[in-house]
Short mmCIF file of C-alpha atoms and ligand atoms in Angstrom, two decimals:
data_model
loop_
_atom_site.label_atom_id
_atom_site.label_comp_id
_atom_site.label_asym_id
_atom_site.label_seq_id
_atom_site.Cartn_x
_atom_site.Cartn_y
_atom_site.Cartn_z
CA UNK A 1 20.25 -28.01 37.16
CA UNK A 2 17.38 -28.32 35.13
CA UNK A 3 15.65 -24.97 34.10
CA UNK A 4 11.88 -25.41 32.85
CA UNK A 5 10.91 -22.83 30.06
CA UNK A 6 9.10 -20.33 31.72
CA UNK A 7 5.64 -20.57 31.06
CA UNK A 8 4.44 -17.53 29.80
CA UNK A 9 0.19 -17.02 29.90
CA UNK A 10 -1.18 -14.10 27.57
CA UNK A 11 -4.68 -13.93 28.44
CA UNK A 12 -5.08 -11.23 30.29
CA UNK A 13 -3.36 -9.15 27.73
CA UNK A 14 -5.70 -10.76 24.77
CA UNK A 15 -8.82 -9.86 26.92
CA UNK A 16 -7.46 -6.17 27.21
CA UNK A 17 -6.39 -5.12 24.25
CA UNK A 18 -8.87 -7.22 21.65
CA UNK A 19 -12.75 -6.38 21.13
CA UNK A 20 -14.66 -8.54 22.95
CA UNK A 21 -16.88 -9.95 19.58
CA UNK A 22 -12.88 -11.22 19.37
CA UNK A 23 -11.77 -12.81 22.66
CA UNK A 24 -14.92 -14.64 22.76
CA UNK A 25 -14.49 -15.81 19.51
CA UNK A 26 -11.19 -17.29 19.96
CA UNK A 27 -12.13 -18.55 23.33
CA UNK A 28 -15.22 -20.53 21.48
CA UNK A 29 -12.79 -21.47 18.31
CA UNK A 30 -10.41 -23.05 20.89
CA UNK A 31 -13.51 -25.54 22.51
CA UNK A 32 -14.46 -26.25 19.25
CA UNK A 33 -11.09 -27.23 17.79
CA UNK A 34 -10.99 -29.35 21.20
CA UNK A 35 -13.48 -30.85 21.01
CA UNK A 36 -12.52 -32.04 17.31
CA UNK A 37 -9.43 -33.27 18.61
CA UNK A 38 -7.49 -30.64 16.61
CA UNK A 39 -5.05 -27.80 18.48
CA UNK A 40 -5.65 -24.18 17.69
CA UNK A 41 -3.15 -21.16 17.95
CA UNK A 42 -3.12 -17.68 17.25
CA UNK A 43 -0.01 -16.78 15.58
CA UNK A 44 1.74 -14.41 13.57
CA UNK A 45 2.04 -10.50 13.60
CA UNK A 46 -1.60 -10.06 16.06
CA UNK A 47 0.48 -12.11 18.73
CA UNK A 48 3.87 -9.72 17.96
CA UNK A 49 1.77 -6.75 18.02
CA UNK A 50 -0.23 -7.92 21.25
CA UNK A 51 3.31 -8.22 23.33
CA UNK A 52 4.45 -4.39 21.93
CA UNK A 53 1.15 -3.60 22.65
CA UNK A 54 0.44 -2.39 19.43
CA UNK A 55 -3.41 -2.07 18.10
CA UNK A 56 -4.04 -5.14 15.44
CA UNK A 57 -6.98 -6.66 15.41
CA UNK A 58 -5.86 -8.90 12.47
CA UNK A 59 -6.23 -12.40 13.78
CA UNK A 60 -4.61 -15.19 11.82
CA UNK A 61 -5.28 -18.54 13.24
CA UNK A 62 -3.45 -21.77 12.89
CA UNK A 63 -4.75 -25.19 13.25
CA UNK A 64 -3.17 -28.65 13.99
CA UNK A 65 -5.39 -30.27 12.22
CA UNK A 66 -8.24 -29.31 9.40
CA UNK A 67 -8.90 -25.52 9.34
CA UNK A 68 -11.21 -25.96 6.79
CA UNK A 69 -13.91 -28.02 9.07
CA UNK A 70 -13.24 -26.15 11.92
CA UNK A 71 -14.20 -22.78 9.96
CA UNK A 72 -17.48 -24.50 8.73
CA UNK A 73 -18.40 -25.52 12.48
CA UNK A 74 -17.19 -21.65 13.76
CA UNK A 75 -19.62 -20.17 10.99
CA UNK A 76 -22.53 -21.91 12.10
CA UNK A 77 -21.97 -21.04 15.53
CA UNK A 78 -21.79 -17.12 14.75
CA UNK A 79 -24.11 -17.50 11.68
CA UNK A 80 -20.75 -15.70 9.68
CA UNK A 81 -20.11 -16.03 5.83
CA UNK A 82 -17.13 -18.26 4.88
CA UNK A 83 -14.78 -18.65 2.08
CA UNK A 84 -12.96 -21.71 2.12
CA UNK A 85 -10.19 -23.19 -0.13
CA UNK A 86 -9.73 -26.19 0.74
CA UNK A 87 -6.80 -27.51 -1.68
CA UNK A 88 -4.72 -24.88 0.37
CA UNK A 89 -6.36 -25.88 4.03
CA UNK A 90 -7.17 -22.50 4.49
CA UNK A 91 -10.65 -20.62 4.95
CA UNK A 92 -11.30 -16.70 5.92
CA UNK A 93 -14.65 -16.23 8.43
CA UNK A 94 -16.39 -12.85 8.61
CA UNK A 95 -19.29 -12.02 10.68
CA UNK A 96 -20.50 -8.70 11.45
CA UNK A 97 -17.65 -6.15 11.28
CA UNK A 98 -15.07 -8.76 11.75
CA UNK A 99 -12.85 -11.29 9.86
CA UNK A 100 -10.49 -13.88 10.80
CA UNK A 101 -8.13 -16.03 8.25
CA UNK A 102 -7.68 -19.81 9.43
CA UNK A 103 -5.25 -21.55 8.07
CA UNK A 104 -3.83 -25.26 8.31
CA UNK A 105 -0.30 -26.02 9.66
CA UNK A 106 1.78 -26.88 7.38
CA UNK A 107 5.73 -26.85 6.13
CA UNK A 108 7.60 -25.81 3.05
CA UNK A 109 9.96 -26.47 1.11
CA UNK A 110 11.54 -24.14 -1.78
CA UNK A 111 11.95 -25.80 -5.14
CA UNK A 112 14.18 -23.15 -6.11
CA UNK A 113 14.80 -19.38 -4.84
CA UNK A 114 12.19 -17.32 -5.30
CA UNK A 115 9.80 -20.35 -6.33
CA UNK A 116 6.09 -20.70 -4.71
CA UNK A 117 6.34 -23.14 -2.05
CA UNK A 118 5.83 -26.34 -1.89
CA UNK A 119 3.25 -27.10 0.89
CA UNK A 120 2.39 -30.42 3.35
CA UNK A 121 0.48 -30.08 6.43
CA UNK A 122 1.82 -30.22 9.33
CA UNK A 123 2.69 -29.42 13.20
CA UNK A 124 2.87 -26.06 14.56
CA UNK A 125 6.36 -26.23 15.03
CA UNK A 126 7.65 -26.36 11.37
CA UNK A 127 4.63 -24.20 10.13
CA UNK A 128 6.39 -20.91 12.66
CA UNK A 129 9.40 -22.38 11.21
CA UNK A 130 8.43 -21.26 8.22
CA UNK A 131 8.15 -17.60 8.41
CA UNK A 132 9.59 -14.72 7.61
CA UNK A 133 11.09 -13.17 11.45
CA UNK A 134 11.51 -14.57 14.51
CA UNK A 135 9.08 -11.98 15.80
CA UNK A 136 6.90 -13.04 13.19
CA UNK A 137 6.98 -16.93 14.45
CA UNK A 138 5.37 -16.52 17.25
CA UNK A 139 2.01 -18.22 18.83
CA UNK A 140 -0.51 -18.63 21.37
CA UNK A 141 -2.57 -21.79 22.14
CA UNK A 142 -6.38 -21.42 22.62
CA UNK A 143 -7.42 -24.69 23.34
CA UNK A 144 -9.24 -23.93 26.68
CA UNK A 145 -6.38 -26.49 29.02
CA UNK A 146 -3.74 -23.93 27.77
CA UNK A 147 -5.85 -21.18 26.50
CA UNK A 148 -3.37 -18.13 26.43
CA UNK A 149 -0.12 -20.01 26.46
CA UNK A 150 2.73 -18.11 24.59
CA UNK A 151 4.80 -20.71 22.07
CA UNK A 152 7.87 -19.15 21.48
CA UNK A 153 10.18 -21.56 19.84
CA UNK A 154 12.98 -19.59 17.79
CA UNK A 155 13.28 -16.76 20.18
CA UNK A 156 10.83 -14.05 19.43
CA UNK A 157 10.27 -12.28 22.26
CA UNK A 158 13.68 -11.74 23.39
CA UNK A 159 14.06 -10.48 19.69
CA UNK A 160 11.25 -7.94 20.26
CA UNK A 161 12.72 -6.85 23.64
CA UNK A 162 15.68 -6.11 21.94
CA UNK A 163 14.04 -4.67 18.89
CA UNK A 164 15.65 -7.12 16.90
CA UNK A 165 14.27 -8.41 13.34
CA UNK A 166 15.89 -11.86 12.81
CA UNK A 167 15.32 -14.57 10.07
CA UNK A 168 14.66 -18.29 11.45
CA UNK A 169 17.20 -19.64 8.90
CA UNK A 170 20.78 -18.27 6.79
CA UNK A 171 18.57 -19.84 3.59
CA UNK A 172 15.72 -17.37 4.15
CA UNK A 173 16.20 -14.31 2.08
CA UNK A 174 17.34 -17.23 -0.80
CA UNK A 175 13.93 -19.12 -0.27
CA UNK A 176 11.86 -16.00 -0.66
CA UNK A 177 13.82 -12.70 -1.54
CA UNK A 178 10.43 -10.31 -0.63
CA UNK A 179 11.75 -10.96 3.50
CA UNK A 180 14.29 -8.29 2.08
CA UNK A 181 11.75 -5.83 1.64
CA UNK A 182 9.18 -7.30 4.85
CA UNK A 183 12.63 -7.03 6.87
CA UNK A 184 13.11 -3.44 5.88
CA UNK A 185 9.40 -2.65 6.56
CA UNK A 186 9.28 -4.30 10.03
CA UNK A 187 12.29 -2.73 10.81
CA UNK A 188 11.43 0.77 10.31
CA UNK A 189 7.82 0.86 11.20
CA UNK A 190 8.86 -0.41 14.71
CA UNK A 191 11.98 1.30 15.24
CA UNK A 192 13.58 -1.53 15.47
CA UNK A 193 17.21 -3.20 13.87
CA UNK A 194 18.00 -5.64 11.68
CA UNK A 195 19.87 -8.47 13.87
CA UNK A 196 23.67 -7.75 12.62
CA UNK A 197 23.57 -11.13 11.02
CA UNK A 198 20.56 -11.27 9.32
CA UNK A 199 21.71 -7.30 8.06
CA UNK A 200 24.65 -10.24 6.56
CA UNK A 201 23.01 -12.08 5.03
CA UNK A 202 20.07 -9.58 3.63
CA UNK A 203 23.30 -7.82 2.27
CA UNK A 204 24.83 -11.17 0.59
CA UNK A 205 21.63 -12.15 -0.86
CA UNK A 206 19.96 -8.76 -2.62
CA UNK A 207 20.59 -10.17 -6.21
CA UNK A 208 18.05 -12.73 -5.31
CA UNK A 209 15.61 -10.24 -5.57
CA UNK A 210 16.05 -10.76 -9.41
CA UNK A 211 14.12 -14.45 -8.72
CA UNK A 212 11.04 -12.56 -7.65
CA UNK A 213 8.19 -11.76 -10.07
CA UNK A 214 7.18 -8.13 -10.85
CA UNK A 215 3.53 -8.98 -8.89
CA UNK A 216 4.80 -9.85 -6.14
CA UNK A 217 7.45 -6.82 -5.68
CA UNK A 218 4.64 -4.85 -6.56
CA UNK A 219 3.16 -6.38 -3.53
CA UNK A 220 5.26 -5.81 -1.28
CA UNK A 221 5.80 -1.91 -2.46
CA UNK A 222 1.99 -1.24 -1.76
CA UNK A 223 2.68 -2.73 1.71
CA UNK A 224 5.33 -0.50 2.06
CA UNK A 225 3.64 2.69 0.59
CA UNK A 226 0.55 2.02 3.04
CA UNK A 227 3.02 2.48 6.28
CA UNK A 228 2.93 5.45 8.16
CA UNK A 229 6.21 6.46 6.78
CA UNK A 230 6.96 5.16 3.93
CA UNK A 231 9.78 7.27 3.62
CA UNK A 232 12.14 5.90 5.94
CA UNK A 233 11.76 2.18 4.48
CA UNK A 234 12.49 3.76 1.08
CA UNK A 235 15.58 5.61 2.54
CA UNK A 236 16.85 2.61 4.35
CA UNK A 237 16.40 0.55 0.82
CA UNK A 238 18.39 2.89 -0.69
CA UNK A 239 21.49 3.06 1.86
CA UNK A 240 21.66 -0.93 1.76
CA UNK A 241 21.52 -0.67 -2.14
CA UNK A 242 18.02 -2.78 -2.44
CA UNK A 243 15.85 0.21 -3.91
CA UNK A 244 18.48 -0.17 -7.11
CA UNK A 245 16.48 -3.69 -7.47
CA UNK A 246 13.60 -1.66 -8.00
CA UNK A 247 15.06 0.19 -10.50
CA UNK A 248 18.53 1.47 -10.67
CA UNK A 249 17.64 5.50 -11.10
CA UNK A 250 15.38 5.96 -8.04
CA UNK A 251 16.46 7.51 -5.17
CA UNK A 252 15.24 7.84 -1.28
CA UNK A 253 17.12 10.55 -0.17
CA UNK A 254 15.85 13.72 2.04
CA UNK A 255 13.98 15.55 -0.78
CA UNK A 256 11.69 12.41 -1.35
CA UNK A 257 10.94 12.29 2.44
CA UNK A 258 10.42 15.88 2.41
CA UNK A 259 7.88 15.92 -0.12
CA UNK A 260 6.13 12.84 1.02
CA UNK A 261 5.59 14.19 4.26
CA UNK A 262 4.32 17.24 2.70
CA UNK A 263 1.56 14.72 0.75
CA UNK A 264 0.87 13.55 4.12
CA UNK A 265 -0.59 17.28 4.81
CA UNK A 266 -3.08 17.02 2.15
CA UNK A 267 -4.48 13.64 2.53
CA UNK A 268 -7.99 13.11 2.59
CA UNK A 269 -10.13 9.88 2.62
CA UNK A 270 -11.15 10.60 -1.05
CA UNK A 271 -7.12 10.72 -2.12
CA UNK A 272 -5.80 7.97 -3.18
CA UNK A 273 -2.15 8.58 -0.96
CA UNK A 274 -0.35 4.92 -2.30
CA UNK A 275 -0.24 6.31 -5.42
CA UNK A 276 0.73 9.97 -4.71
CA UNK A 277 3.51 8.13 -3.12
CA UNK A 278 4.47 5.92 -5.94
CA UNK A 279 4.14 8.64 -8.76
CA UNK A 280 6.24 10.69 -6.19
CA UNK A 281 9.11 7.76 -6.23
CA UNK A 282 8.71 7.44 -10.05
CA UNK A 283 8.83 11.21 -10.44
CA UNK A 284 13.06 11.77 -10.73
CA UNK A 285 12.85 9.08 -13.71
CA UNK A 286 12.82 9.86 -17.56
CA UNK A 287 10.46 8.59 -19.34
CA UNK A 288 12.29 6.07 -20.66
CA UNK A 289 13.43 5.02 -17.01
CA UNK A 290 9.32 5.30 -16.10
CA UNK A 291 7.78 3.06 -18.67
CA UNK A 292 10.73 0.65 -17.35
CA UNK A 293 9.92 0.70 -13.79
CA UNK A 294 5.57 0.29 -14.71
CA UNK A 295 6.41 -3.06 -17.20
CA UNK A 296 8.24 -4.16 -13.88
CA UNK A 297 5.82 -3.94 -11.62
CA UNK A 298 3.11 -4.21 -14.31
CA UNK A 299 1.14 -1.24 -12.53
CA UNK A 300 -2.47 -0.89 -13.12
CA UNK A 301 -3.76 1.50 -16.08
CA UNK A 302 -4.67 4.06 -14.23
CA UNK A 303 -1.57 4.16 -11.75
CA UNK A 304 0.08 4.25 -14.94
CA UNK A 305 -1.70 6.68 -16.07
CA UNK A 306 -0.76 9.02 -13.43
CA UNK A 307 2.84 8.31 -13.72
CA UNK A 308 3.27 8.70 -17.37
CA UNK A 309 1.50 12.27 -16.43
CA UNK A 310 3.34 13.65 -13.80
CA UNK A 311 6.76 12.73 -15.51
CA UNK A 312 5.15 14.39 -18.82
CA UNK A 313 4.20 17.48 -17.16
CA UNK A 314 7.59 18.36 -15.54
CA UNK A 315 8.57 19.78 -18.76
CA UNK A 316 5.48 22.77 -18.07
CA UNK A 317 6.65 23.59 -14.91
CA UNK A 318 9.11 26.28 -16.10
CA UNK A 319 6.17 27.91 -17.55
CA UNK A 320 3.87 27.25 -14.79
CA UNK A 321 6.25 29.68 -12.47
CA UNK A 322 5.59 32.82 -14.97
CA UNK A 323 3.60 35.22 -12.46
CA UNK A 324 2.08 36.75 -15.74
CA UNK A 325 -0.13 33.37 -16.49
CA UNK A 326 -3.58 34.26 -17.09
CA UNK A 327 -6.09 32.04 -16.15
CA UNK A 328 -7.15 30.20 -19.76
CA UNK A 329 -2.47 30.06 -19.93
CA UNK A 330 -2.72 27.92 -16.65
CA UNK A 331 -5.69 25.95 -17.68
CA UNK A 332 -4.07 24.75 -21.27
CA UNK A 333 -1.08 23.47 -19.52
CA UNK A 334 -2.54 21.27 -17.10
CA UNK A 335 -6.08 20.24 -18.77
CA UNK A 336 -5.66 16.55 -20.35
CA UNK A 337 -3.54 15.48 -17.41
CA UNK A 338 -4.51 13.23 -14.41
CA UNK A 339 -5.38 15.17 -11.48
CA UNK A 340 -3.35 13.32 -9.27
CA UNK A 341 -0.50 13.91 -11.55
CA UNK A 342 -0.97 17.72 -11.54
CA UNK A 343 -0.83 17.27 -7.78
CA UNK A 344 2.44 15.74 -7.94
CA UNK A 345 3.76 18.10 -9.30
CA UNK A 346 2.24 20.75 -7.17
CA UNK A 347 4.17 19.13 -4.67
CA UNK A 348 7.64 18.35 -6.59
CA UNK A 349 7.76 22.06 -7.72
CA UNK A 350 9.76 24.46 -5.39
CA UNK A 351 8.24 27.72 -7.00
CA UNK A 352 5.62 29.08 -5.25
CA UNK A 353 3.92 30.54 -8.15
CA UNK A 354 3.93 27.53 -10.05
CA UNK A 355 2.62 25.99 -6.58
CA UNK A 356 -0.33 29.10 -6.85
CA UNK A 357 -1.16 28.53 -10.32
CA UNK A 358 -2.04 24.31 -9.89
CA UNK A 359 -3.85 25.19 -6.85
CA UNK A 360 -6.14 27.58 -8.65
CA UNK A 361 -6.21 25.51 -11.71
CA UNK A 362 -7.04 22.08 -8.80
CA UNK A 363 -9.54 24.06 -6.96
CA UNK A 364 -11.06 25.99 -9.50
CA UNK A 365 -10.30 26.21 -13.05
CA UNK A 366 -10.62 22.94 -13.72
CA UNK A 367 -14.25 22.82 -12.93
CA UNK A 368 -15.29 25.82 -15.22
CA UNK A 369 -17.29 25.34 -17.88
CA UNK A 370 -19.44 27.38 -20.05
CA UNK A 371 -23.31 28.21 -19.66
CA UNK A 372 -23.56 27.25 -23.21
CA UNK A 373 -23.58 24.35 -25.20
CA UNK A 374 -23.25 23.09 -28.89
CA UNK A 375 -27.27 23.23 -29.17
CA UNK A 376 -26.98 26.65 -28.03
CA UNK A 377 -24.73 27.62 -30.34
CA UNK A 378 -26.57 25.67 -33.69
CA UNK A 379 -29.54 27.53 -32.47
CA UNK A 380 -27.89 30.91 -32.61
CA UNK A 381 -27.14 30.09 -36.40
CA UNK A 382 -23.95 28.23 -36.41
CA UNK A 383 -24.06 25.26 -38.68
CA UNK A 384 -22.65 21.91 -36.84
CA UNK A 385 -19.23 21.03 -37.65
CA UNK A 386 -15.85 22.30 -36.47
CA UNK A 387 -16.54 25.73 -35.94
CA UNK A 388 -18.72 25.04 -32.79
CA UNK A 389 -15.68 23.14 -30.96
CA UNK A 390 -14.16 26.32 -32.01
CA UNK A 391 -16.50 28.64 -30.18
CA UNK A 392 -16.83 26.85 -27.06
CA UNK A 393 -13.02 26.95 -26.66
CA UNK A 394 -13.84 30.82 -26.95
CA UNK A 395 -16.22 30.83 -24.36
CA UNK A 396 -14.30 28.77 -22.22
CA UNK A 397 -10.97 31.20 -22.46
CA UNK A 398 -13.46 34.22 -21.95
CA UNK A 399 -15.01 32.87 -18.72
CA UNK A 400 -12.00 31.71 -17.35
CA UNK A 401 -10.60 34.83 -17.48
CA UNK A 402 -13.49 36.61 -16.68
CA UNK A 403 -14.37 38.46 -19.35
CA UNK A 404 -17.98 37.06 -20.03
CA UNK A 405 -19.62 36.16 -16.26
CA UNK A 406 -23.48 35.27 -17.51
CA UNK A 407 -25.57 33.51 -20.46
CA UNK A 408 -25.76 36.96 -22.07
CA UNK A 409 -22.36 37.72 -21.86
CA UNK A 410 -21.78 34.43 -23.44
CA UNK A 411 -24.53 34.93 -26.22
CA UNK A 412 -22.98 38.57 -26.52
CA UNK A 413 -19.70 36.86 -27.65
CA UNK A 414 -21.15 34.30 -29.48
CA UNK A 415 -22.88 37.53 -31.82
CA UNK A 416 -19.69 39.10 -32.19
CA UNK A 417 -18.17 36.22 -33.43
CA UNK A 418 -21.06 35.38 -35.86
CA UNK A 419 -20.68 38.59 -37.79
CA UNK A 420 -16.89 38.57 -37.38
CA UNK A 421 -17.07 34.95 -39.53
CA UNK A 422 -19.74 36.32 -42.02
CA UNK A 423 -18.07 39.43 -43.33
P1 ATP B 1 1.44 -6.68 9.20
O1 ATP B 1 1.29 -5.98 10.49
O2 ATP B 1 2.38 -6.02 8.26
O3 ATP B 1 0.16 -7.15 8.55
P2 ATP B 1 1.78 -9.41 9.64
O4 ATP B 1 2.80 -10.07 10.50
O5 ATP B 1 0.35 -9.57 10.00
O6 ATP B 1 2.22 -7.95 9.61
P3 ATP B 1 1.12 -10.46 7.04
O7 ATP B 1 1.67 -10.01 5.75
O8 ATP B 1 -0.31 -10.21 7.35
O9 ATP B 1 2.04 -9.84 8.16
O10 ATP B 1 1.44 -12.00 7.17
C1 ATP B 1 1.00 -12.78 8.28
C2 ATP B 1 2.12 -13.69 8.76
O11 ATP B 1 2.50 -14.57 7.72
C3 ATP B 1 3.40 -12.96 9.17
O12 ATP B 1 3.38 -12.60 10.51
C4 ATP B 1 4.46 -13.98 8.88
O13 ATP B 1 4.58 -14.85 9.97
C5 ATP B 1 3.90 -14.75 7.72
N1 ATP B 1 4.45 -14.31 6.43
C6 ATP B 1 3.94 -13.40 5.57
N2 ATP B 1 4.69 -13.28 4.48
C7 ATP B 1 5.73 -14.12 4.62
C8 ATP B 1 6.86 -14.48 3.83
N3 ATP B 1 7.09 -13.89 2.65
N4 ATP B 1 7.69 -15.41 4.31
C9 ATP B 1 7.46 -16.01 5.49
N5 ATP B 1 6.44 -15.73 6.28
C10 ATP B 1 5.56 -14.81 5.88
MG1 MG B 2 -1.37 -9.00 8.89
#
């Protein structure tokens, strides 16, 4: 007996769970591409997240065909803006709050591990074949005869119903070692388990990682750092000995996932959390181990910034825990550091006085500043030079610790120290 692949027809879901500015989008994209004798699918994670039933409203489109002139026709339909680039057959469509990438199918082909692909369009078929997870490869046609038609070819679905991540190929990891990390992400955002071969063959080919530039690890680490719980993809990294590749001191044992859930507590829109993770990460290095880890990943200035100051200011902490600190004592050892690193190690620290003392200094100390400036001073009879940087540091220390609390207070001091320096 014959069996017929069940047909499977997805749009009913794709009308529930999508905006509407969406579905009737893809619904017009499809009739287009028709009626330029090209076939258009949705594919990728949108499609794997519409059959968990998970919110994404990221919609990657693939087209049999020209993606390029099928974006230009879409944009004057919906009167969108349009970016194309056309030597890669791929263009990205926004219009009003949305956006939607379009891409050409195509194959590749790995010159060597680790290489950028080599690219020739192509049919639908090889371009799923080219990704990273079976759940991954999935699509669904929208030309209007077969609008809503699931294309599962290498076995997606029954991977997702048995929360499986899978690899199309035993050559993928080798073709592009940053599936190791995707693999780990997919698989712990979703709850779900590496298939026991591909866990194999992830295992097998970890030193590949070594093929992959710095950028593009980088990459993937952001990706990582902007899941829910970054945590447990670290952790996992660690048991299966690929967070090594990152660098060979960090660890992602229980105190990092403590302390990242406790970042979790303070974020706000305004705090930059990828980073508070990373520095967090970093923050068991040496220096020597830190500056190692930021010329791999050639971080940004100001990310390294932040690391080089939260490893620099675990040395302070010890003093930071003295209850006797008075206010100007907590302000000199954390002034001249990042913020965001004195955070970190607000959160690394397991004294609670230490804990006390960076709140105060984050909430308020660091904002203090005298009612008086240079001019002030110059006019009072202090010649420019030195001596006024001198003063201010004075009135600083004095209203920090609340001896002077007005302008005549300040001026008061200012008197004193005038006549002190004459005699
Ligand atoms: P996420 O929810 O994390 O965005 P996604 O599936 O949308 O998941 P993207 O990084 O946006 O992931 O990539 C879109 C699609 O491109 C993926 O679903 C996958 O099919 C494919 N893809 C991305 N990176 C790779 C890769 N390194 N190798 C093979 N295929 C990839
Ligand atoms: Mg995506």
């Amino acid at each position: 007996m014959v069996t017929m692949p069940e047909v499977i027809n997805l749009s009913a879901k794709i009308t529930e769970q999508l905006p509407i500015e969406l579905v009737d989008f893809m619904q017009v994209a499809g009739e287009v591409a028709q009626r330029q004798g090209q076939k258009l699918y949705l594919v990728g994670g949108v499609v794997r997240d519409l059959l968990l039933n998970r919110t994404n409203f990221d919609l990657d489109l693939v087209v049999e065909g020209d993606a390029v002139n099928l974006a230009r026709e879409l944009t004057s339909i919906n009167q969108g803006k349009i970016v194309t680039h056309p030597r890669f057959g791929t263009a990205k469509l926004k219009w009003d709050k949305w956006s939607v990438d379009l891409a050409t199918a195509r194959s590749e082909t790995y010159v060597r591990p680790g290489a950028l692909p080599t690219v020739k369009p192509n049919a639908i078929k090889d371009d799923l074949f080219r990704r990273d997870f079976t759940i991954n490869a999935m699509a669904i046609e929208l030309n209007p005869s077969r609008y809503g038609q699931l294309l599962d070819l290498y076995g997606g679905r029954n991977d997702l119903e048995h929360k499986l991540v899978r690899v199309l190929h035993d050559k993928s990891f080798i073709d592009d070692a940053t599936r190791i990390w995707r693999g780990l992400r997919y698989e712990q955002r979703l709850n779900f388990q590496l298939e026991p071969a591909t866990l194999q063959l992830l295992k097998r080919d970890i030193a590949y990682l070594d093929t992959i530039s710095g950028d593009r690890i980088r990459h993937e680490l952001e990706l990582i750092l902007k899941e829910e719980y970054p945590e447990k993809v670290l952790h996992r990294a660690d048991e299966l000995g690929v967070l090594l590749k990152l660098h060979p001191a960090l660890k992602g044992n229980g105190w990092l996932a403590e302390k990242f859930e406790q970042a979790r507590k303070l974020s706000s829109p305004d705090l930059p959390s990828t980073v508070l993770y990373l520095a967090l990460l970093a923050y068991r290095l040496n220096e020597e181990e830190n500056e190692q880890l930021i010329s791999y990943l050639r971080l940004a200035k100001s990310v390294t910034q932040t690391l080089r100051d939260a490893i620099g200011l675990k040395t302070r902490l010890k003093s930071l825990a003295n209850p006797e600190l008075s206010p100007s004592n907590i302000y000199s050892l954390l002034h001249g550091y990042s913020s965001l690193a004195v955070l970190v190690n607000s959160l690394a620290s397991d004294s609670p006085v230490a804990r006390q003392h960076i709140g105060l200094f984050l909430s308020k100390l660091r904002y203090i500043k005298p009612a008086l400036i240079g001019k002030d001073i110059t006019r009072m009879g202090l010649v420019p030079g030195p001596g006024i940087k001198e003063v201010l540091d004075l009135l600083l220390e004095a209203k920090l610790d609340g001896k002077v609390t007005n302008k005549r207070d300040e001026e008061g001091l200012v008197k004193r120290w005038l006549a002190r320096v004459e005699r």
